[in-house]
Short mmCIF file of C-alpha atoms in Angstrom, two decimals:
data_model
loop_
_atom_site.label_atom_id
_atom_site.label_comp_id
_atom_site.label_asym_id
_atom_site.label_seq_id
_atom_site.Cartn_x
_atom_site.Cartn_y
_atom_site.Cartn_z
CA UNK L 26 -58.51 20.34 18.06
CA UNK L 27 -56.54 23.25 19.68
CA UNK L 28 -53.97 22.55 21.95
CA UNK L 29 -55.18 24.12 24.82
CA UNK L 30 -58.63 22.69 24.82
CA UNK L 31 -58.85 21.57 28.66
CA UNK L 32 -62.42 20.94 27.94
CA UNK L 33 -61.88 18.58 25.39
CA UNK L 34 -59.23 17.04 27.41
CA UNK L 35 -61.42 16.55 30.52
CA UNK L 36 -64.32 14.99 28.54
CA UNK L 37 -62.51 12.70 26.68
CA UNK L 38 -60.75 11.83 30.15
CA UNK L 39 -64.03 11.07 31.95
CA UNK L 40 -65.21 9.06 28.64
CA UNK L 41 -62.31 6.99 29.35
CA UNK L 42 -62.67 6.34 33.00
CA UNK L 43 -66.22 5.29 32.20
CA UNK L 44 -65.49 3.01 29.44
CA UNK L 45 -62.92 1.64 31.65
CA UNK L 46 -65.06 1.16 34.92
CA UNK L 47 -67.66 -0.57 33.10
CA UNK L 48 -65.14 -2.97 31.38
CA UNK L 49 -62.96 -3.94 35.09
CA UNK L 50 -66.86 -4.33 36.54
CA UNK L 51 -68.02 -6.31 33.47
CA UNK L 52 -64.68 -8.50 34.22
CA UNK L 53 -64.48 -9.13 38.03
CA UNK L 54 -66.03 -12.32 38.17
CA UNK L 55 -63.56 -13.85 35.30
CA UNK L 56 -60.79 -12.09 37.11
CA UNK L 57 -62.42 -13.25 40.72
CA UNK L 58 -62.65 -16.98 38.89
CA UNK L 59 -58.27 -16.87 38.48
CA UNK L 60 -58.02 -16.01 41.95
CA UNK L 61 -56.60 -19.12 44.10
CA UNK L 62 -59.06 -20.70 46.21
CA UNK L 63 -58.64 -20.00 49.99
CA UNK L 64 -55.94 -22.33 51.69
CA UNK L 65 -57.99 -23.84 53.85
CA UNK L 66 -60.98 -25.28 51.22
CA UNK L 67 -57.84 -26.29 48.75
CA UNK L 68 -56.33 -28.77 51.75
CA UNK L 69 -59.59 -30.21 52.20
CA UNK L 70 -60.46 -30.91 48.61
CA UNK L 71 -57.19 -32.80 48.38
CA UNK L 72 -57.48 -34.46 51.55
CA UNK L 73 -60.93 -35.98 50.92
CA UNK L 74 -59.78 -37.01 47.33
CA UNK L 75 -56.06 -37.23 46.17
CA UNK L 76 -56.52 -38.67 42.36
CA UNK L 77 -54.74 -41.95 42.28
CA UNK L 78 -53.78 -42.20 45.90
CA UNK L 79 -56.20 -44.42 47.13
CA UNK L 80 -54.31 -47.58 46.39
CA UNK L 81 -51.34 -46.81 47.95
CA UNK L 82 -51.74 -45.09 51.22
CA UNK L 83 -50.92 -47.91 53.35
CA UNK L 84 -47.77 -46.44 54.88
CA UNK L 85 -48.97 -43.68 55.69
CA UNK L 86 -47.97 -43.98 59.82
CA UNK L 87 -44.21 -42.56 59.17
CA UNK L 88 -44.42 -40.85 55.92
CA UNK L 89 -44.05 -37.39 54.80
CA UNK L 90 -46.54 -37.42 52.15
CA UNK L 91 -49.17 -39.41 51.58
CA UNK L 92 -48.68 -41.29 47.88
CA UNK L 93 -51.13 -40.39 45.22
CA UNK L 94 -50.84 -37.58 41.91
CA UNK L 95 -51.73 -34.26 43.33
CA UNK L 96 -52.92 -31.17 41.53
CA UNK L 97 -51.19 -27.80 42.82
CA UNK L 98 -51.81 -24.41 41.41
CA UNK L 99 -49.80 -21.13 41.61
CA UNK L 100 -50.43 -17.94 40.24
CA UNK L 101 -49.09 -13.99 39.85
CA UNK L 102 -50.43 -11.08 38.33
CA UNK L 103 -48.72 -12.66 35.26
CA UNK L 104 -51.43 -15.61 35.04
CA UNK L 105 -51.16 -19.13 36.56
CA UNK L 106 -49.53 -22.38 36.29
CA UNK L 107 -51.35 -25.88 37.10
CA UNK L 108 -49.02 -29.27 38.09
CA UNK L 109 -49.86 -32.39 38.55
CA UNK L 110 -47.26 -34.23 41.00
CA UNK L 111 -47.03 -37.97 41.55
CA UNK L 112 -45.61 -39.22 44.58
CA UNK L 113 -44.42 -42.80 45.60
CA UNK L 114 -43.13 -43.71 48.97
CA UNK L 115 -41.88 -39.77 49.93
CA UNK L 116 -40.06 -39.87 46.37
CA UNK L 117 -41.74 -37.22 43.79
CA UNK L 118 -41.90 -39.94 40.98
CA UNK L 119 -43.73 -37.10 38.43
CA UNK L 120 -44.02 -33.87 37.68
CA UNK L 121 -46.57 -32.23 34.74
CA UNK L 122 -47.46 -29.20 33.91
CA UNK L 123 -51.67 -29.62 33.08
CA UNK L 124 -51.81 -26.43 32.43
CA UNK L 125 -49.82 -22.89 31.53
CA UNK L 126 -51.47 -19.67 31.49
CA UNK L 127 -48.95 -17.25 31.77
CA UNK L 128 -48.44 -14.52 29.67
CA UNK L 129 -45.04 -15.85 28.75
CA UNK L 130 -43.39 -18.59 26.24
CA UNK L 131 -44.51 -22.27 27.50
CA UNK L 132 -40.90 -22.61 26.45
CA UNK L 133 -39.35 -21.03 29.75
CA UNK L 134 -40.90 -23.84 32.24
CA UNK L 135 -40.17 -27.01 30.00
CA UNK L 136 -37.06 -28.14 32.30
CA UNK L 137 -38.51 -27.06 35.22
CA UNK L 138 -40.34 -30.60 36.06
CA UNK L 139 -37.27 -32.74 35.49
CA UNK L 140 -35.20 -30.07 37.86
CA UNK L 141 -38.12 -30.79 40.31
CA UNK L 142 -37.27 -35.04 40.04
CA UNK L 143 -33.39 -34.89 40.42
CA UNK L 144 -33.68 -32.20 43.57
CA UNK L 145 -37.32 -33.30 45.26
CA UNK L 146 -37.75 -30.14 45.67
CA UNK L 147 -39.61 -27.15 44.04
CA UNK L 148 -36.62 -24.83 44.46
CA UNK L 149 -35.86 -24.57 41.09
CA UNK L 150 -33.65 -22.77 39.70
CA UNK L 151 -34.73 -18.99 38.71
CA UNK L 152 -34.71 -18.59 34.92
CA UNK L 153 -33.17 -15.05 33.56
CA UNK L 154 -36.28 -13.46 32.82
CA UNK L 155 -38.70 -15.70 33.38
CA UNK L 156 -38.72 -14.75 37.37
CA UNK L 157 -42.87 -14.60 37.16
CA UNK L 158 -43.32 -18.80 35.51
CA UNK L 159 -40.82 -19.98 38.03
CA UNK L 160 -42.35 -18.51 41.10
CA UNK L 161 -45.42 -19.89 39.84
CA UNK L 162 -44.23 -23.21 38.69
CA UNK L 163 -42.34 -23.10 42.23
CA UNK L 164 -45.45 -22.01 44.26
CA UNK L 165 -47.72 -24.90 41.89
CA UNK L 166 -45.60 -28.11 43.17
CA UNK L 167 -45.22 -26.46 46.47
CA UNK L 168 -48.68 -26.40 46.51
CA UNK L 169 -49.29 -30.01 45.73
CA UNK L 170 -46.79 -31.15 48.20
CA UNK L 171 -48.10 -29.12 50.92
CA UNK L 172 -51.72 -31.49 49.83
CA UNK L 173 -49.74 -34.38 50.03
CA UNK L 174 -48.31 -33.51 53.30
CA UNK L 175 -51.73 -33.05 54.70
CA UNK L 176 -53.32 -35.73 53.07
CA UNK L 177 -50.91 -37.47 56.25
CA UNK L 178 -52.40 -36.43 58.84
CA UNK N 6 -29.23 24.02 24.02
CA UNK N 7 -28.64 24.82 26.98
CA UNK N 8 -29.99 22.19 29.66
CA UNK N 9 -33.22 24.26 30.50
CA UNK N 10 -34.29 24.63 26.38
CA UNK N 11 -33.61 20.92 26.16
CA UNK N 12 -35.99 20.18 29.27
CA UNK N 13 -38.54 21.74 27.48
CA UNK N 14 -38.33 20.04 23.95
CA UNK N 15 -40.36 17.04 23.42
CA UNK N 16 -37.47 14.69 23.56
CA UNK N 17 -36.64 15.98 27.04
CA UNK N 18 -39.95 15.37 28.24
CA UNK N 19 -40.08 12.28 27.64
CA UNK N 20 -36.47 11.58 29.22
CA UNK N 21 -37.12 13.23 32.34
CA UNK N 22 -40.61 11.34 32.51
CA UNK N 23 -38.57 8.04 31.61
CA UNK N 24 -35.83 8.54 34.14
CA UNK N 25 -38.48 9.94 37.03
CA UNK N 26 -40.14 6.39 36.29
CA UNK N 27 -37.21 4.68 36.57
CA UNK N 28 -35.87 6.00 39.98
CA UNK N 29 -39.82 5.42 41.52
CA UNK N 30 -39.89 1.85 40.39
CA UNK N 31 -36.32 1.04 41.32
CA UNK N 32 -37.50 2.43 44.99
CA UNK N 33 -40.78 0.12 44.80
CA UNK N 34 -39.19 -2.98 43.94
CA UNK N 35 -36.34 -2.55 46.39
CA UNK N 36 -33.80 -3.58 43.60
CA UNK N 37 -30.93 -1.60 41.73
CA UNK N 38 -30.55 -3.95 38.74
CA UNK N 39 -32.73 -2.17 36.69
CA UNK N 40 -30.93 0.79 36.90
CA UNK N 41 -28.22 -1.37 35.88
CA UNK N 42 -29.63 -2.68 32.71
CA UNK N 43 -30.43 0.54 31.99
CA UNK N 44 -27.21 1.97 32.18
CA UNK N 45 -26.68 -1.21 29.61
CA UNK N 46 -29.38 -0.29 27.35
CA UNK N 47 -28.80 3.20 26.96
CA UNK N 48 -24.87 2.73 26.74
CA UNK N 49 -25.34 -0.23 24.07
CA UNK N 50 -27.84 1.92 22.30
CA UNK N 51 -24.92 4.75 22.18
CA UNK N 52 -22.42 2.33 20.96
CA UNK N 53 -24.52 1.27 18.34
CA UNK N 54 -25.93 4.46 17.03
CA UNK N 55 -22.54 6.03 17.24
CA UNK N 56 -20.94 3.28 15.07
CA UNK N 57 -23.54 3.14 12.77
CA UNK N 58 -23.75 7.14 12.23
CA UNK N 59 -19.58 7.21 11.73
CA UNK N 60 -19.07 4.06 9.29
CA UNK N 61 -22.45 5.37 6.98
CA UNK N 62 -21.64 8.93 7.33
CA UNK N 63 -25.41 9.93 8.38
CA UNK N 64 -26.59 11.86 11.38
CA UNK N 65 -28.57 10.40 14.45
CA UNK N 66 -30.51 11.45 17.25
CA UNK N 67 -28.87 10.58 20.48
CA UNK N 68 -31.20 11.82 22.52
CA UNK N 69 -34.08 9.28 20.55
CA UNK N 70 -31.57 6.77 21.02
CA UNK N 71 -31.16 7.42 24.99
CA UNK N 72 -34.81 7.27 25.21
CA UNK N 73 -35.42 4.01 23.42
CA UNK N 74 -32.28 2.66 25.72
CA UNK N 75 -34.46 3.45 28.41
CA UNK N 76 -37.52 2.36 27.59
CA UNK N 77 -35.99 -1.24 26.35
CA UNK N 78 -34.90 -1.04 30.08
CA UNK N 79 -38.22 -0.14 31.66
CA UNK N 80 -40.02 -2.81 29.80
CA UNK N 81 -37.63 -5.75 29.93
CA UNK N 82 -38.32 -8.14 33.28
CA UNK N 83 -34.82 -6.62 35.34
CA UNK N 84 -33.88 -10.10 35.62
CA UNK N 85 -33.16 -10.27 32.15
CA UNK N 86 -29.74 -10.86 31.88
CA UNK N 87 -27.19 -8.12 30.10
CA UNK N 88 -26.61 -9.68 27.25
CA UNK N 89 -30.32 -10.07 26.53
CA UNK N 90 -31.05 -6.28 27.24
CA UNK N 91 -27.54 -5.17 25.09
CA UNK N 92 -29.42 -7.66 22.61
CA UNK N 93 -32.50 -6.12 22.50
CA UNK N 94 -31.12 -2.54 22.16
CA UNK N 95 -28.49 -3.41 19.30
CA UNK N 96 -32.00 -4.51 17.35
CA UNK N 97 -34.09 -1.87 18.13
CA UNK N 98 -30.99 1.11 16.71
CA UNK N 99 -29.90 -1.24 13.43
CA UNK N 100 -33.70 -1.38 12.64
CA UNK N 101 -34.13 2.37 13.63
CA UNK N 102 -31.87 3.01 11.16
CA UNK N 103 -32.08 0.61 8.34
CA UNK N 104 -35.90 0.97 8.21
CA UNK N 105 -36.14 4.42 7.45
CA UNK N 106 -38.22 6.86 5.64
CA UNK N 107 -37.09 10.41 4.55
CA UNK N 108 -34.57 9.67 7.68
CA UNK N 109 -37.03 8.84 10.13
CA UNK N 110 -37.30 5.58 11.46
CA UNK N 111 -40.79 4.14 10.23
CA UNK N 112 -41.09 1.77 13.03
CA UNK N 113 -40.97 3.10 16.74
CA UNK N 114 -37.45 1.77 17.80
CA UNK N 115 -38.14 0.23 21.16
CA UNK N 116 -41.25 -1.46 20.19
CA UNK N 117 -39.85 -3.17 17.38
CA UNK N 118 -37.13 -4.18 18.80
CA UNK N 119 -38.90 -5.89 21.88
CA UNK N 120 -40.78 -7.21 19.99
CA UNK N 121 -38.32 -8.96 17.65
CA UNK N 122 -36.28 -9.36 21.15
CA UNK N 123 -39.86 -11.59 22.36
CA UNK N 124 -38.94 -14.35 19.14
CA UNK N 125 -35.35 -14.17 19.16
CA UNK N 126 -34.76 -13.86 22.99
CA UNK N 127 -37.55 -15.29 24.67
CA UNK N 128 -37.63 -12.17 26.91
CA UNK N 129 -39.79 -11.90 29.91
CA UNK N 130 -41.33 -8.15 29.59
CA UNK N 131 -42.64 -7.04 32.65
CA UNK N 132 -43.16 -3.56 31.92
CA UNK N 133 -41.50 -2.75 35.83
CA UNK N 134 -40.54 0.35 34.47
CA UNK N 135 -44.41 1.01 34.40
CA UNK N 136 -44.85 -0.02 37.73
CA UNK N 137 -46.31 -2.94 36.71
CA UNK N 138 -45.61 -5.07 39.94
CA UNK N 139 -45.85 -2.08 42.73
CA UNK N 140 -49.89 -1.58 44.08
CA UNK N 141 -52.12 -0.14 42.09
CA UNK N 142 -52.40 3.41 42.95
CA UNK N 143 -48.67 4.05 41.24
CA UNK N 144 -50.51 3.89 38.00
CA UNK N 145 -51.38 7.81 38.74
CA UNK N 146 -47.61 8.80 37.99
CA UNK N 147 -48.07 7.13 34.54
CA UNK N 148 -51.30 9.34 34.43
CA UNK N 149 -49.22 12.55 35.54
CA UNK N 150 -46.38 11.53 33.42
CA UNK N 151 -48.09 10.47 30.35
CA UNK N 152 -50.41 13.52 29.94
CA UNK N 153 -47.57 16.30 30.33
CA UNK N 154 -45.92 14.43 27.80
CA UNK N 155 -49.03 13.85 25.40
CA UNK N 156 -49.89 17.97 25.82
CA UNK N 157 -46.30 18.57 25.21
CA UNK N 158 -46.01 16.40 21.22
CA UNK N 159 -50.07 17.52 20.99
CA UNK N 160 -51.00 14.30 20.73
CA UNK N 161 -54.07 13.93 22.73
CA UNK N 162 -56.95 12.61 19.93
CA UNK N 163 -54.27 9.58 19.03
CA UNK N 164 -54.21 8.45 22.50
CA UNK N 165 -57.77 8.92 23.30
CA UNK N 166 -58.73 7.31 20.33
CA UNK N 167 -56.63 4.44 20.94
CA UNK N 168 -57.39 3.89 24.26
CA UNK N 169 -60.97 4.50 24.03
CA UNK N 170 -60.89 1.65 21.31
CA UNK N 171 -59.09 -0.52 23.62
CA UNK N 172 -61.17 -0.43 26.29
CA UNK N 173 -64.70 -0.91 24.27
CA UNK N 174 -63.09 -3.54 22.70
CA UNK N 175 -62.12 -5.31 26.17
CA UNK N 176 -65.10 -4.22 27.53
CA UNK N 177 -67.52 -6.41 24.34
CA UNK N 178 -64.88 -9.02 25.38
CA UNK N 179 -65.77 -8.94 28.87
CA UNK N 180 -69.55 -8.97 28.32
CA UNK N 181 -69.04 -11.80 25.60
CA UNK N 182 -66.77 -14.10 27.76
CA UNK N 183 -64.43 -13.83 25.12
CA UNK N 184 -60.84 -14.24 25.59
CA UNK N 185 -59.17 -13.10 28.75
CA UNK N 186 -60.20 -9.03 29.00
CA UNK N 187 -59.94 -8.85 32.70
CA UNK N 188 -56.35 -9.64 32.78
CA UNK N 189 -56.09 -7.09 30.23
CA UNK N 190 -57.83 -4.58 32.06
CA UNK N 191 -55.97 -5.12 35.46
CA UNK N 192 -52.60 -4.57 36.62
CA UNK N 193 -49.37 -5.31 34.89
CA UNK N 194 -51.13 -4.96 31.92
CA UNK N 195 -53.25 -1.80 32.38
CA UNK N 196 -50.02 -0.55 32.91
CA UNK N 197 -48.50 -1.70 29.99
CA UNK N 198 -51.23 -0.25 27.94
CA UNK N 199 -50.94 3.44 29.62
CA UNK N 200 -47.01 3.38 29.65
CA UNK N 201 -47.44 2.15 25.79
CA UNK N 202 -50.37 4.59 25.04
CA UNK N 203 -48.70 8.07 26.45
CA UNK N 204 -44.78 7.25 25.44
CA UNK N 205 -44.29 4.88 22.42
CA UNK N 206 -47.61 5.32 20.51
CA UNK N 207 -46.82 9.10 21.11
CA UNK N 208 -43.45 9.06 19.32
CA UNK N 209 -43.59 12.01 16.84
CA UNK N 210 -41.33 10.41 13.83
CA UNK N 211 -43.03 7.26 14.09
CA UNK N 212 -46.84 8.93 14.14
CA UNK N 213 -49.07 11.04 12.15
CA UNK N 214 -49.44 14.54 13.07
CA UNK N 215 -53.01 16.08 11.62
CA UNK N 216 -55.58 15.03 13.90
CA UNK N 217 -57.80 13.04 11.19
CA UNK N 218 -54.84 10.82 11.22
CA UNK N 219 -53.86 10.43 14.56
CA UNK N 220 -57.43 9.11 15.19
CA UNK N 221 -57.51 6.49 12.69
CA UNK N 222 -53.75 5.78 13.81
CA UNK N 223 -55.02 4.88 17.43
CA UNK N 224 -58.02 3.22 16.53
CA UNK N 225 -56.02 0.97 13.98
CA UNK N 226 -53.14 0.30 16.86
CA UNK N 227 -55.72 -0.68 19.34
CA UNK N 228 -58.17 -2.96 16.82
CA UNK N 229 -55.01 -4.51 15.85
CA UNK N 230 -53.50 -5.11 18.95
CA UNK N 231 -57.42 -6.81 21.07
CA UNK N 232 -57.33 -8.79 17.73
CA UNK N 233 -53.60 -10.48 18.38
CA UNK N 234 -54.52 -10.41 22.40
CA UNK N 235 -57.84 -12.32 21.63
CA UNK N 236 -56.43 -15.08 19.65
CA UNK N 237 -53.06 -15.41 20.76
CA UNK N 238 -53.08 -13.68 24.13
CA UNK N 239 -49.25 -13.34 25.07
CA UNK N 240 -47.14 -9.68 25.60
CA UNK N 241 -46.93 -8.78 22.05
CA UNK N 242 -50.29 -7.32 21.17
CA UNK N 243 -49.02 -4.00 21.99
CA UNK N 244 -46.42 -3.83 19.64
CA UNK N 245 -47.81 -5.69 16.53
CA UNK N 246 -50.57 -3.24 17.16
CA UNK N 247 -48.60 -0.30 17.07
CA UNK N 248 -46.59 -1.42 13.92
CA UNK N 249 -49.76 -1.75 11.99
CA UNK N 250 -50.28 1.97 13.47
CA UNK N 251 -46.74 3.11 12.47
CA UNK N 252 -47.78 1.44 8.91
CA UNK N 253 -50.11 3.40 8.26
CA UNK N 254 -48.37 6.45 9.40
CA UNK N 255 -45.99 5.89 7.09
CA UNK N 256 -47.99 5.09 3.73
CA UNK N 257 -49.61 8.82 4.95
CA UNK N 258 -46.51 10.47 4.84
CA UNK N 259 -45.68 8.74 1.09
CA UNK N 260 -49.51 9.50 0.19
CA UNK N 261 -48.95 13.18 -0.16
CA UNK N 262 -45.55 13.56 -1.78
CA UNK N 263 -47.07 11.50 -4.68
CA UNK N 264 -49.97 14.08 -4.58
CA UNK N 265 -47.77 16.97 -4.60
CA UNK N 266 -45.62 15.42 -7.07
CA UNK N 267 -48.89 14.91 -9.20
CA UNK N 268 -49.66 18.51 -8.87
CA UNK N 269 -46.44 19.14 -9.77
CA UNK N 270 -46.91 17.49 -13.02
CA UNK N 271 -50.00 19.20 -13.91
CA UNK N 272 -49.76 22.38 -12.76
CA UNK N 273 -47.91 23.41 -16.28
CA UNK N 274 -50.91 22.54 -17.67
CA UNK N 275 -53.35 24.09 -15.72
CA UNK N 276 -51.10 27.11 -16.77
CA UNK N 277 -51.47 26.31 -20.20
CA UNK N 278 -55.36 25.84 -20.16
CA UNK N 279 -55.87 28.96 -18.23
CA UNK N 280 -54.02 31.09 -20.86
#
């Protein structure tokens, strides 16, 4: 190939573009499927059906949260992070991560649920380097308490 | 040199391009501690090399080594802490040094030393440097950037052949619902696979130079790297694939001193018959 082939250059280019068009189209509903669901059809999953929180919902009438194991998700452009939080009586009791999809070590989020217990709160502390799993590990239990919050009212 | 020959040598390309990344992305993401770390990286990276050249007696290239400071700092997440980054770049200059071939490093530097930096450190990559968490649209300096510098080492086929590969492969992964192509194939990691594509898999040392070669050098980086992405997903596709390119590169460059040395041998005796 000469160096100065522009032609070359350009065709090759708009091969690229092509090959890359047809692969994001080919992908948009997997990449559509990752996307959060809308805030509004989330609450009223969880509302009609916290798992385990049937049984105890009695006190219900001056309570923060509504008890029962909630399922929050959170998510960046790094992947997503799925918790399961139990909560007794406005006391998180239990925090699990169901499932890790980021595209980072597992090993980076591993304290983060027992940090969660001793604050009650999903403010945890920002790992070095691992900004993207704690904001989603943050924005996860958020998101179930936010469910269990609702599940009040 | 004077500062203007040096702006046009490969080398100087690729810093300008490097620093003019690291300035717009600072700006995007509203924070100055990347510019920090990469005062670290490249100032570790000096240390090192200079050390290293002084007790072995041998000569180094400091502006490679500024360069692979840089792009250790563009890569790494810039909430990785200092000693991480210094880490990372001490690896990447012992290794660009101790694995060597004919004195060139046979490993791109910065990719083999994040990627040793991902199993000893744990480090979060997020390719910032590549604008990997500003919109979308950013991704045309990386365009602008990346082809000067690709026209500049006359590198073209190897990273048209590489990312062509890359994106059929993702693109039979999309269609087969096989592993995750659309993350792949969307930003950070588009990014990461242009910023990779037009400055590390370009390196000139660390890659072939006759075109035949620099085809099969892409298309073995980016088989090699959709292979480790589709079964173990993860940031280090991008790197193992490029070793397995800079590999290859390398058992080219032994290939034809062991012809030559064979003709060597028998050209006495092609002498001898022809008389």
């Amino acid at each position: 190939m000469k160096k100065n082939d522009k032609k070359w250059v350009i065709l090759c280019s708009t091969a690229l573009a092509a090959v890359y068009s047809a692969g994001y189209f080919t992908t948009e509903t997997q990449a559509n499927l990752g996307q959060p669901l809308p805030q509004i059809e989330s609450n009223f999953q969880t509302n009609s059906s916290p798992v385990n929180g049937s049984k105890e919902s009695s006190n219900i009438t001056n309570s923060r949260y509504k008890d029962g194991t909630y399922t929050g998700s959170g998510m960046n452009r790094r992947g997503s992070i799925e918790v399961q939080v139990t909560i007794k009586k406005d006391v998180i009791t239990d925090v699990a991560i169901s499932h890790f999809a980021m595209h980072y070590s597992d090993r980076d989020v591993v304290g983060m649920p027992d940090e969660v217990l001793q604050k009650q709160s999903p403010q945890v502390e920002n790992v070095s380097g691992a900004t993207y799993s704690t904001e989603a590990f943050q924005n996860a239990v958020q998101d179930a308490l936010d469910q269990a919050q609702n599940a009040v009212g | 040199m004077t500062a203007k020959k040096w702006m046009k040598t490969p080398k100087g390309y690729v810093t300008i391009a490097m620093i003019a990344f690291l300035i717009i992305a600072s700006i995007g993401s509203k924070n100055i501690m990347g510019i920090i770390n990469s005062i670290i990286a490249v100032g570790v990276s000096l240390t090192v090399n200079y050390f290293y050249c002084t007790i072995t007696n041998k000569k180094g290239s400091r502006d490679g080594t500024i360069i692979t400071g840089l792009i250790i700092s563009l890569i790494l997440s810039f909430t990785t802490s200092w000693l991480v980054v210094a880490g990372t770049a001490v690896i990447a200059i012992l290794f660009k040094h101790l694995l060597v071939y004919k004195k060139k490093p046979i490993f791109n530097p910065a990719a083999f030393g994040l990627l040793l930096s991902i199993f000893i450190f744990q480090t979060g990559q997020s390719w910032w440097g590549a604008f990997g968490d500003l919109p979308a649209w950013t991704i045309i300096f990386l365009l602008i950037g990346g082809y000067i510098v690709t026209d500049r080492v006359n590198k073209f086929p190897q990273v048209f052949s590489f990312l062509g590969t890359f994106f059929i492969l993702l693109f039979l992964m999309g269609y087969f619902n096989v592993g995750n192509a659309a993350d792949a194939l969307r930003p950070p990691f588009i990014n990461a696979a242009l910023f990779f594509g037009f400055f590390m898999l370009t390196d000139p040392p660390t890659s072939p130079a006759k075109v035949k070669n620099q085809v099969i050098f892409g298309i073995l980086s980016a088989v090699s790297g959709i292979i480790v992405y589709g079964i173990f997903g993860g940031l280090t596709y991008l790197y193992i694939g490029l070793c397995i390119g800079n590999l290859y590169s390398f058992l080219q460059k032994r290939s034809p001193s062991k012809v030559s040395s064979l003709r060597q041998n028998v050209k006495p005796t092609h002498r001898g018959l022809s008389k």
